[in-house]
mmCIF file of C-alpha atoms in Angstrom:
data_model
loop_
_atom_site.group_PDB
_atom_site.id
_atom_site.type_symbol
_atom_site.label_atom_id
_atom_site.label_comp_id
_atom_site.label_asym_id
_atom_site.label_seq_id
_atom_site.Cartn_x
_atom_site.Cartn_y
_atom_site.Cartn_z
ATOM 1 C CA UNK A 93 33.161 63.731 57.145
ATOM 2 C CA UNK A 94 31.938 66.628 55.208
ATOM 3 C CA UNK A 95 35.672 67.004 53.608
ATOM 4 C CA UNK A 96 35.711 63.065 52.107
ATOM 5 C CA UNK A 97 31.604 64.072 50.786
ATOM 6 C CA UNK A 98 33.051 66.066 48.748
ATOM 7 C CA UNK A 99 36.320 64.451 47.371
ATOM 8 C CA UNK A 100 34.555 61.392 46.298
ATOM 9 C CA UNK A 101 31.809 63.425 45.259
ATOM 10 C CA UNK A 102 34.084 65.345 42.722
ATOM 11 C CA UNK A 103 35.635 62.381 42.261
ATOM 12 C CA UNK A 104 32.538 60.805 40.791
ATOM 13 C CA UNK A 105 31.146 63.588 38.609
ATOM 14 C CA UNK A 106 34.734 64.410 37.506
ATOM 15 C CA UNK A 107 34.590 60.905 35.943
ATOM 16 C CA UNK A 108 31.474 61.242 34.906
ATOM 17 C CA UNK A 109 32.471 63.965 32.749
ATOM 18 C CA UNK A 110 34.952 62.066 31.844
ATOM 19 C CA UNK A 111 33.301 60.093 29.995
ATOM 20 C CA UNK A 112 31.185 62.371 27.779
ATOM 21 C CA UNK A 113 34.134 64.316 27.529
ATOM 22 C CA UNK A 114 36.649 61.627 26.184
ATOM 23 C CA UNK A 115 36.568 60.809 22.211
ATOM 24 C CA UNK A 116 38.009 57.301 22.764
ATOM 25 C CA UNK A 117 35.163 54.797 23.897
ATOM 26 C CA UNK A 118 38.101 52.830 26.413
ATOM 27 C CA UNK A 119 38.830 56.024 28.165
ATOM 28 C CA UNK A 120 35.285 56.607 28.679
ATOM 29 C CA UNK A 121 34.764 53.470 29.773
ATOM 30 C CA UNK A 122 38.041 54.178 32.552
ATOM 31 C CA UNK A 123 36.408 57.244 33.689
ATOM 32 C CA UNK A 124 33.091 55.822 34.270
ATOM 33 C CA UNK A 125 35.025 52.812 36.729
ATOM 34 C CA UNK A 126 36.614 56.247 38.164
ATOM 35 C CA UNK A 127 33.319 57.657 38.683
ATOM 36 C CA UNK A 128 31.541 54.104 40.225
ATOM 37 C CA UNK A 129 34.688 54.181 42.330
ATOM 38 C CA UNK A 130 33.444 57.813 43.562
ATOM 39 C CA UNK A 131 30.184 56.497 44.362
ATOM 40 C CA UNK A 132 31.016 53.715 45.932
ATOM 41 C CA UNK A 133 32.904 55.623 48.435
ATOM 42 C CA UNK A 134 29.569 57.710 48.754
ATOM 43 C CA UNK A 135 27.324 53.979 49.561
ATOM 44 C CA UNK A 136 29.644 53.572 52.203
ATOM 45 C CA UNK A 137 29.837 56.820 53.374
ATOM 46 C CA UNK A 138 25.821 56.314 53.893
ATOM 47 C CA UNK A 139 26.420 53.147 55.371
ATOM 48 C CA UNK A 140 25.452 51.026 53.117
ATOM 49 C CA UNK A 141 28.364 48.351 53.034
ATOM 50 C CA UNK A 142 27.102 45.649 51.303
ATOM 51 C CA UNK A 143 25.494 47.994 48.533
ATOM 52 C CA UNK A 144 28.814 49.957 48.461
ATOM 53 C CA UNK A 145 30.740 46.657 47.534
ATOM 54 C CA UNK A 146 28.297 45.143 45.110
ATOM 55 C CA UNK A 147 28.602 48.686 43.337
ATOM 56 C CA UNK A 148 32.193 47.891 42.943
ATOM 57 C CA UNK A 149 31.830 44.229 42.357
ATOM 58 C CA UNK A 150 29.178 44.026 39.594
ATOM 59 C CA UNK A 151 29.297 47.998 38.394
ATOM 60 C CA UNK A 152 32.946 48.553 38.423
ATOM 61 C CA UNK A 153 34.080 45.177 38.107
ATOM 62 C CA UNK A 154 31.850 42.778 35.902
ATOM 63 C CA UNK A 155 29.507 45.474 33.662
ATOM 64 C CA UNK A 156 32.370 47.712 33.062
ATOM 65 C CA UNK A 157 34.570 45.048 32.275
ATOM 66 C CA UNK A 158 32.024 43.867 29.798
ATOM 67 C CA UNK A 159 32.199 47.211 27.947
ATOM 68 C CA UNK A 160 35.842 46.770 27.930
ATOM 69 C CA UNK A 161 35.743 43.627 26.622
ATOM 70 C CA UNK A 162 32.953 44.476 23.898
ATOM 71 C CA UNK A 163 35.152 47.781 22.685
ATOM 72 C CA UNK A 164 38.213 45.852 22.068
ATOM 73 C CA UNK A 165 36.522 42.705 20.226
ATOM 74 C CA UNK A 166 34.271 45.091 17.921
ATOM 75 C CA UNK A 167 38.130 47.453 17.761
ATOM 76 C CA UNK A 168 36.348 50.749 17.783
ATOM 77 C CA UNK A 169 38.333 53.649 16.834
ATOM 78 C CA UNK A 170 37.502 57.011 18.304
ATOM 79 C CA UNK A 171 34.827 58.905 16.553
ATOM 80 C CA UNK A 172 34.814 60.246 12.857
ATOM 81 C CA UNK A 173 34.274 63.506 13.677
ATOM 82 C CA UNK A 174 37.412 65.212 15.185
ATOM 83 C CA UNK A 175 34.912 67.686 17.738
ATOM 84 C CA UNK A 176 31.063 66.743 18.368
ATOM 85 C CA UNK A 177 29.002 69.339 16.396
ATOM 86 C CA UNK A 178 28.191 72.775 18.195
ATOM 87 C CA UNK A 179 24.590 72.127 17.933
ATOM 88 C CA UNK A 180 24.178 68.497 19.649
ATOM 89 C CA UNK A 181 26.786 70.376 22.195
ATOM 90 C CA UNK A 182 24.410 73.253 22.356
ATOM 91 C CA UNK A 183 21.307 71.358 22.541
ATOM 92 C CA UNK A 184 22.994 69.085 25.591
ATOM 93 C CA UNK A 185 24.471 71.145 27.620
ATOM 94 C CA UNK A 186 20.506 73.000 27.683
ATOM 95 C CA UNK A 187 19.189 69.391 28.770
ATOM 96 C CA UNK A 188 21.776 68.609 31.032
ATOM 97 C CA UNK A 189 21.525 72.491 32.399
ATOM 98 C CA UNK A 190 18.000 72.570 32.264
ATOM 99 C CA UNK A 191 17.188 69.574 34.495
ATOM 100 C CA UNK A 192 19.722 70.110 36.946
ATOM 101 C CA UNK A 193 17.850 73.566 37.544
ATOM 102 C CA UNK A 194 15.011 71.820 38.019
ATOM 103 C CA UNK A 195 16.196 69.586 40.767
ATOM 104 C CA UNK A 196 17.382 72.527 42.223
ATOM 105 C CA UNK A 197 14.332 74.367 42.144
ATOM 106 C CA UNK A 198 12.490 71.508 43.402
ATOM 107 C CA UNK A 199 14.963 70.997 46.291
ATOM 108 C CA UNK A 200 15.293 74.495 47.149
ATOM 109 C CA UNK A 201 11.196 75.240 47.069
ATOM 110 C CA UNK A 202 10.707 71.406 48.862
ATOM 111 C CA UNK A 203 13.204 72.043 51.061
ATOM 112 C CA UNK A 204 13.545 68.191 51.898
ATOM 113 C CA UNK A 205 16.329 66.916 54.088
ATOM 114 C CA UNK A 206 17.486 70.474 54.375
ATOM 115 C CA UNK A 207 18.475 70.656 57.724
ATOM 116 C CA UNK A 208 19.065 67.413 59.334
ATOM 117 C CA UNK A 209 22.288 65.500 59.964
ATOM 118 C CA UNK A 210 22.871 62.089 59.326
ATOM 119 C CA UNK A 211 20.423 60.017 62.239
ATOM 120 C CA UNK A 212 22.133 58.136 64.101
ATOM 121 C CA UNK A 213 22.084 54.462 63.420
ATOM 122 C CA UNK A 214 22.647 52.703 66.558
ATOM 123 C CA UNK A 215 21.583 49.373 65.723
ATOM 124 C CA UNK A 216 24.318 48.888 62.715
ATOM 125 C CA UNK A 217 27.639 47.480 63.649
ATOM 126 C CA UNK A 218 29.413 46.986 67.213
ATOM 127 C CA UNK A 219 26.865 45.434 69.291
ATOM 128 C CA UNK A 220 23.906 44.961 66.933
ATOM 129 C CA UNK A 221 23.862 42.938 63.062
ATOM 130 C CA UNK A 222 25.740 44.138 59.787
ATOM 131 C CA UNK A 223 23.969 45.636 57.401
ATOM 132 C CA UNK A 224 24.401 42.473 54.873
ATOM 133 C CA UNK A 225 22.352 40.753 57.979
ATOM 134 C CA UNK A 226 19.310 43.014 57.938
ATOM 135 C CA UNK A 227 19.515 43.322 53.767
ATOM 136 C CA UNK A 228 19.048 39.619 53.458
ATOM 137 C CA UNK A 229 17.107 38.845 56.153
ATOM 138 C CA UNK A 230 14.695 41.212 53.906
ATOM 139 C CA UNK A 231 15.229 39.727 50.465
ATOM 140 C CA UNK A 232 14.360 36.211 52.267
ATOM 141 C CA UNK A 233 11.460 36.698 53.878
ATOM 142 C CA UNK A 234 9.012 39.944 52.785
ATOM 143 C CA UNK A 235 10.554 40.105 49.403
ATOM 144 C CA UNK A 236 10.821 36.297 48.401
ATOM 145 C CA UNK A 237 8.790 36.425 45.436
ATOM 146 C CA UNK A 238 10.600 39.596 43.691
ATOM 147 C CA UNK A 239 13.785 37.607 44.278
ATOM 148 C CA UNK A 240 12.562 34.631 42.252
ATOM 149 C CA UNK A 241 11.109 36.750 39.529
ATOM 150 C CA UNK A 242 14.755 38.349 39.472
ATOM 151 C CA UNK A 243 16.440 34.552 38.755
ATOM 152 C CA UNK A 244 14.344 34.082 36.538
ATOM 153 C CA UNK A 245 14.918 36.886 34.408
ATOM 154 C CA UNK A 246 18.866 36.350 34.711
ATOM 155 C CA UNK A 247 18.249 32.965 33.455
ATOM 156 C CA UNK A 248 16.188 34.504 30.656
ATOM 157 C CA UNK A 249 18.578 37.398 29.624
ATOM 158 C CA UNK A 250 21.411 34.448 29.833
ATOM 159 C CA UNK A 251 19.961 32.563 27.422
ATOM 160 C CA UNK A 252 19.119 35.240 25.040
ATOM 161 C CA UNK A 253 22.389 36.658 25.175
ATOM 162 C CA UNK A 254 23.770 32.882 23.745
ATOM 163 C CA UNK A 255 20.844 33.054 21.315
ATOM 164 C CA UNK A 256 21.799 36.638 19.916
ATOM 165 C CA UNK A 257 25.500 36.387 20.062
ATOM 166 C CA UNK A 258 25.334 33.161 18.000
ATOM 167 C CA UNK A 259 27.098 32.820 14.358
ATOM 168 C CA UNK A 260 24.121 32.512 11.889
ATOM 169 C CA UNK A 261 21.333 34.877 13.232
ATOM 170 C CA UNK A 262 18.264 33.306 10.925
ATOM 171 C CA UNK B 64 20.847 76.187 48.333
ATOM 172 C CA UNK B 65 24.078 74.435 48.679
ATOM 173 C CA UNK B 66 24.962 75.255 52.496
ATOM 174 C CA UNK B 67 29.054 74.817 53.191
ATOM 175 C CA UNK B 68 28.270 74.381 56.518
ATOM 176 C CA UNK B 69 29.840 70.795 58.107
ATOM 177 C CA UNK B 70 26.537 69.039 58.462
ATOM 178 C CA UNK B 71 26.356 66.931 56.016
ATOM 179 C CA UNK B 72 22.312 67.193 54.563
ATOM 180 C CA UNK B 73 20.208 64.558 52.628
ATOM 181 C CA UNK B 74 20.205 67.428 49.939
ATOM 182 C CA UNK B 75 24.249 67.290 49.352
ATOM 183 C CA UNK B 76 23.629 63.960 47.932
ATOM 184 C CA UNK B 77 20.729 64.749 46.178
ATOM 185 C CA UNK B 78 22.441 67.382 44.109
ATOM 186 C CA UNK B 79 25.055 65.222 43.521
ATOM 187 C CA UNK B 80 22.819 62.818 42.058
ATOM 188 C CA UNK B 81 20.841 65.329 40.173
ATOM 189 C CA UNK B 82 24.590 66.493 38.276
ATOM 190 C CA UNK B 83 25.180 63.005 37.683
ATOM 191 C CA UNK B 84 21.888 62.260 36.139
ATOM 192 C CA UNK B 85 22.052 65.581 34.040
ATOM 193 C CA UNK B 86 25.751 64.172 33.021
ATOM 194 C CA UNK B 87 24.111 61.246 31.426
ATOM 195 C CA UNK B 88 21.520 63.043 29.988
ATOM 196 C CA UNK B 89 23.867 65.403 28.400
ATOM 197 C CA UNK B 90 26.130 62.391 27.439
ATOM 198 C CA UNK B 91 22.788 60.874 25.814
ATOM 199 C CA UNK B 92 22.396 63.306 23.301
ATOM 200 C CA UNK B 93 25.816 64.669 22.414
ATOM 201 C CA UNK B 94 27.625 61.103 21.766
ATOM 202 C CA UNK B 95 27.394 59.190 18.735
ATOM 203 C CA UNK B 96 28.796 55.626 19.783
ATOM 204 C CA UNK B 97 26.434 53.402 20.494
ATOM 205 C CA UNK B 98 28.831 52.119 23.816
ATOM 206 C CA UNK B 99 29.224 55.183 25.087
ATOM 207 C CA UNK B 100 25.315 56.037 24.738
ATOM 208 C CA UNK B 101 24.790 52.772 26.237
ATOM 209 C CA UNK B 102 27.671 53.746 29.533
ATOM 210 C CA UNK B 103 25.855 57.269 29.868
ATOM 211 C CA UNK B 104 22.284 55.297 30.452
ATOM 212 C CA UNK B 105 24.439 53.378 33.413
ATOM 213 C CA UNK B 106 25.460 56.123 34.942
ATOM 214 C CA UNK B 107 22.016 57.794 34.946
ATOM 215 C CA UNK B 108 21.047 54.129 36.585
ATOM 216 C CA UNK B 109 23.668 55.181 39.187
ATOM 217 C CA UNK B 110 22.915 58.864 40.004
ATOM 218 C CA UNK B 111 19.162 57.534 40.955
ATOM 219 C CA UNK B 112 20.762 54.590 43.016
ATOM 220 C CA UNK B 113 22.996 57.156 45.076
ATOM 221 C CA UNK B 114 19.067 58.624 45.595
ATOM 222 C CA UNK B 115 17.754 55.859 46.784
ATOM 223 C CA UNK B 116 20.565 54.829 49.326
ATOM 224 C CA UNK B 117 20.271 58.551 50.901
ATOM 225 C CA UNK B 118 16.771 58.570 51.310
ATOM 226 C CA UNK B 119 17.625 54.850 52.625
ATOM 227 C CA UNK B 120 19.516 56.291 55.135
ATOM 228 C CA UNK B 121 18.103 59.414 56.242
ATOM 229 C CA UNK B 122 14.831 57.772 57.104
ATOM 230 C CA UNK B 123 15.135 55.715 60.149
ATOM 231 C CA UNK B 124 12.818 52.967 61.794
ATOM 232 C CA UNK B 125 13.656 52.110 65.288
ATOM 233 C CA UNK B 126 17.738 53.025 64.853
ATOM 234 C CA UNK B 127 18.050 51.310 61.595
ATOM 235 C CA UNK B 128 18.313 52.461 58.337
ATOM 236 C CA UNK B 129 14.961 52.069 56.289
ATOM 237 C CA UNK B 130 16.026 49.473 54.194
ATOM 238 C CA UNK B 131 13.622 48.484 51.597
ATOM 239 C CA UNK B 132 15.620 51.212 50.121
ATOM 240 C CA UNK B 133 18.604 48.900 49.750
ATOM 241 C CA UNK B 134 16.808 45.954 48.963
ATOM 242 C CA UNK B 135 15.112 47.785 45.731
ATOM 243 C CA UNK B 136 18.631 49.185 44.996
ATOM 244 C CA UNK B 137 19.823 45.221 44.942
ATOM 245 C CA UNK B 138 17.303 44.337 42.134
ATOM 246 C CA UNK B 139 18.654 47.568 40.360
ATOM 247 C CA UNK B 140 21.702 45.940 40.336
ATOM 248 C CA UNK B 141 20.772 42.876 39.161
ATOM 249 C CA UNK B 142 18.451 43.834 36.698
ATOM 250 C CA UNK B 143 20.974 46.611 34.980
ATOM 251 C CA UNK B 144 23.712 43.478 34.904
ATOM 252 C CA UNK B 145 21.004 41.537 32.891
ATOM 253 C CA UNK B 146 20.142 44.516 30.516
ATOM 254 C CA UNK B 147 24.136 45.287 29.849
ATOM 255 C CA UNK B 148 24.493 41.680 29.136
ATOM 256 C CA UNK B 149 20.911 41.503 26.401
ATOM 257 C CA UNK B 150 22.283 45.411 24.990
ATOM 258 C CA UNK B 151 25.762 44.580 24.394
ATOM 259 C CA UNK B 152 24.620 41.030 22.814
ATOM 260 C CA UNK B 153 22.240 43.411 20.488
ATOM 261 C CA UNK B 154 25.253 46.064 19.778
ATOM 262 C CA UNK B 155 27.511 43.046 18.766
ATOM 263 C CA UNK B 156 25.016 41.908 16.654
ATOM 264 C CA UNK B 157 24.266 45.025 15.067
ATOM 265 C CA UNK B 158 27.847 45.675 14.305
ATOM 266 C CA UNK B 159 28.201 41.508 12.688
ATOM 267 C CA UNK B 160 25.302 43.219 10.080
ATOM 268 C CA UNK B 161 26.226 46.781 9.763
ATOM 269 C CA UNK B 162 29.892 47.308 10.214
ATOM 270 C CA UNK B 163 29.163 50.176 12.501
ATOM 271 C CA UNK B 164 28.141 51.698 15.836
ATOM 272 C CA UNK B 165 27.390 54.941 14.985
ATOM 273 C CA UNK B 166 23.885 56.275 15.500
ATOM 274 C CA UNK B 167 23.597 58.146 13.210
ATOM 275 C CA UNK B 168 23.896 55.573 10.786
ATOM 276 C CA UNK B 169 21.544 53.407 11.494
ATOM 277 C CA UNK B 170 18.569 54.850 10.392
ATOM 278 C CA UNK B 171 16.352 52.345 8.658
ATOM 279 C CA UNK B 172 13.574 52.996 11.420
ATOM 280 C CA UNK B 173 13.266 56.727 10.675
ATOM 281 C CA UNK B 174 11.692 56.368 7.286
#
């Protein structure tokens, strides 16, 4: 259990180094599916099927493939500059440092979830519902008016994507 | 802090959401393409998604997982498809007018 935690953990920060590391934008965009691929495993690993599928389905699959598709229409070479400048390095590396010592601070002086194991989950699976059951029995009933507010605004950011990606702009 | 023990801890996943985040922080301000700033605001999406799905899970009702949790994570999902979709429809844009998608090129809003 604990072994796999930690493969497709390292799995998903390796690619997400990967893709800050990488000059050219298409491997980036490979190491980030390598990376929703890690987490992913993680959903499921949490028990969260259906979430653990849609994150490959819509993350991995359709927004990445999106990117894909974007790079090679708009053919963007790698980046001017053959290394990234010391200072932007300098000044990232302090951010990216910087807040991940404050989560651990918090975490270590919280001390949330520090002890316990995983509950145990009885009702999921074998005798009881799936996960997918309880998840939409949810969306349908308490949460019925977020869910229309959400199809609307994918109807919305449809038709302003035809609007922006037409020809003439004016 | 991070106990090798074999019980596996909400706070194993919450570092490894905290390292992602800081990765697309990091990746924020150190790239210069456009895409890739755009990817590195995904993954950031991600790392608090893998927070919410722990906490999900590690707080039960009855013997279920709590799962508003998942259900907020859903319109997460949704909602980031519908902002790649508007952002990438802006980049290509951008690049019809400007021939580039390098930040620091596009500066007009500086001044």
């Amino acid at each position: 259990m604990i072994f796999f935690f930690y493969l497709f953990a390292a799995l998903a920060i390796c690619g997400g180094l990967g893709v800050i590391a990488y000059k050219n934008p298409v491997t980036s965009a490979f190491s980030m599916i390598v990376s929703f691929l890690g987490l992913a495993a993680l959903f499921i690993q949490l028990d969260a099927y259906l979430v653990g599928i849609l994150q490959i389905l819509v993350y991995a699959g359709a927004i990445m493939v999106l990117f894909i598709f974007i790079i090679m229409l708009l053919d963007i070479k790698e980046e001017e500059e053959k290394t990234f400048s010391a200072g932007r390095i300098f000044s990232a590396s302090i951010a990216g440092i910087g807040f991940l010592a404050l989560v651990t601070l918090v975490l270590v002086r919280s001390g949330v979830g520090h002890k316990e194991a995983l509950p145990e989950v009885a009702g999921l699976g074998g005798a009881g519902k799936s996960d997918t059951h309880h998840i939409g029995e949810l969306l349908f009933s308490h949460y019925w008016f977020p869910i229309q507010i959400v199809g609307v605004l994918l109807l919305v950011a449809t038709v302003g994507v035809v609007v922006l990606s037409r020809k003439q702009l004016r | 802090m991070f106990s090798l023990d074999t019980t596996l801890t909400l706070q194993h996943f919450l570092y490894v959401s905290g390292a992602l985040f800081a990765i697309g922080l990091a990746g924020v301000m150190v790239r210069r393409n456009l895409i890739v700033i755009f990817m590195c605001l995904e993954l950031m999406l991600s790392a608090a998604n893998l927070t919410l799905v722990a906490f999900s899970r590690y707080r039960t009702e009855g013997d279920l997982p709590d799962y508003d949790g998942q259900v907020l994570l859903f319109f997460i999902i949704t909602v980031a498809a519908a902002e790649v979709a508007v952002g990438l429809a802006i980049i290509v844009a951008l690049f019809r007018s400007r021939e580039t998608t390098d930040v620091s090129q596009i500066t007009e809003l500086k001044h």
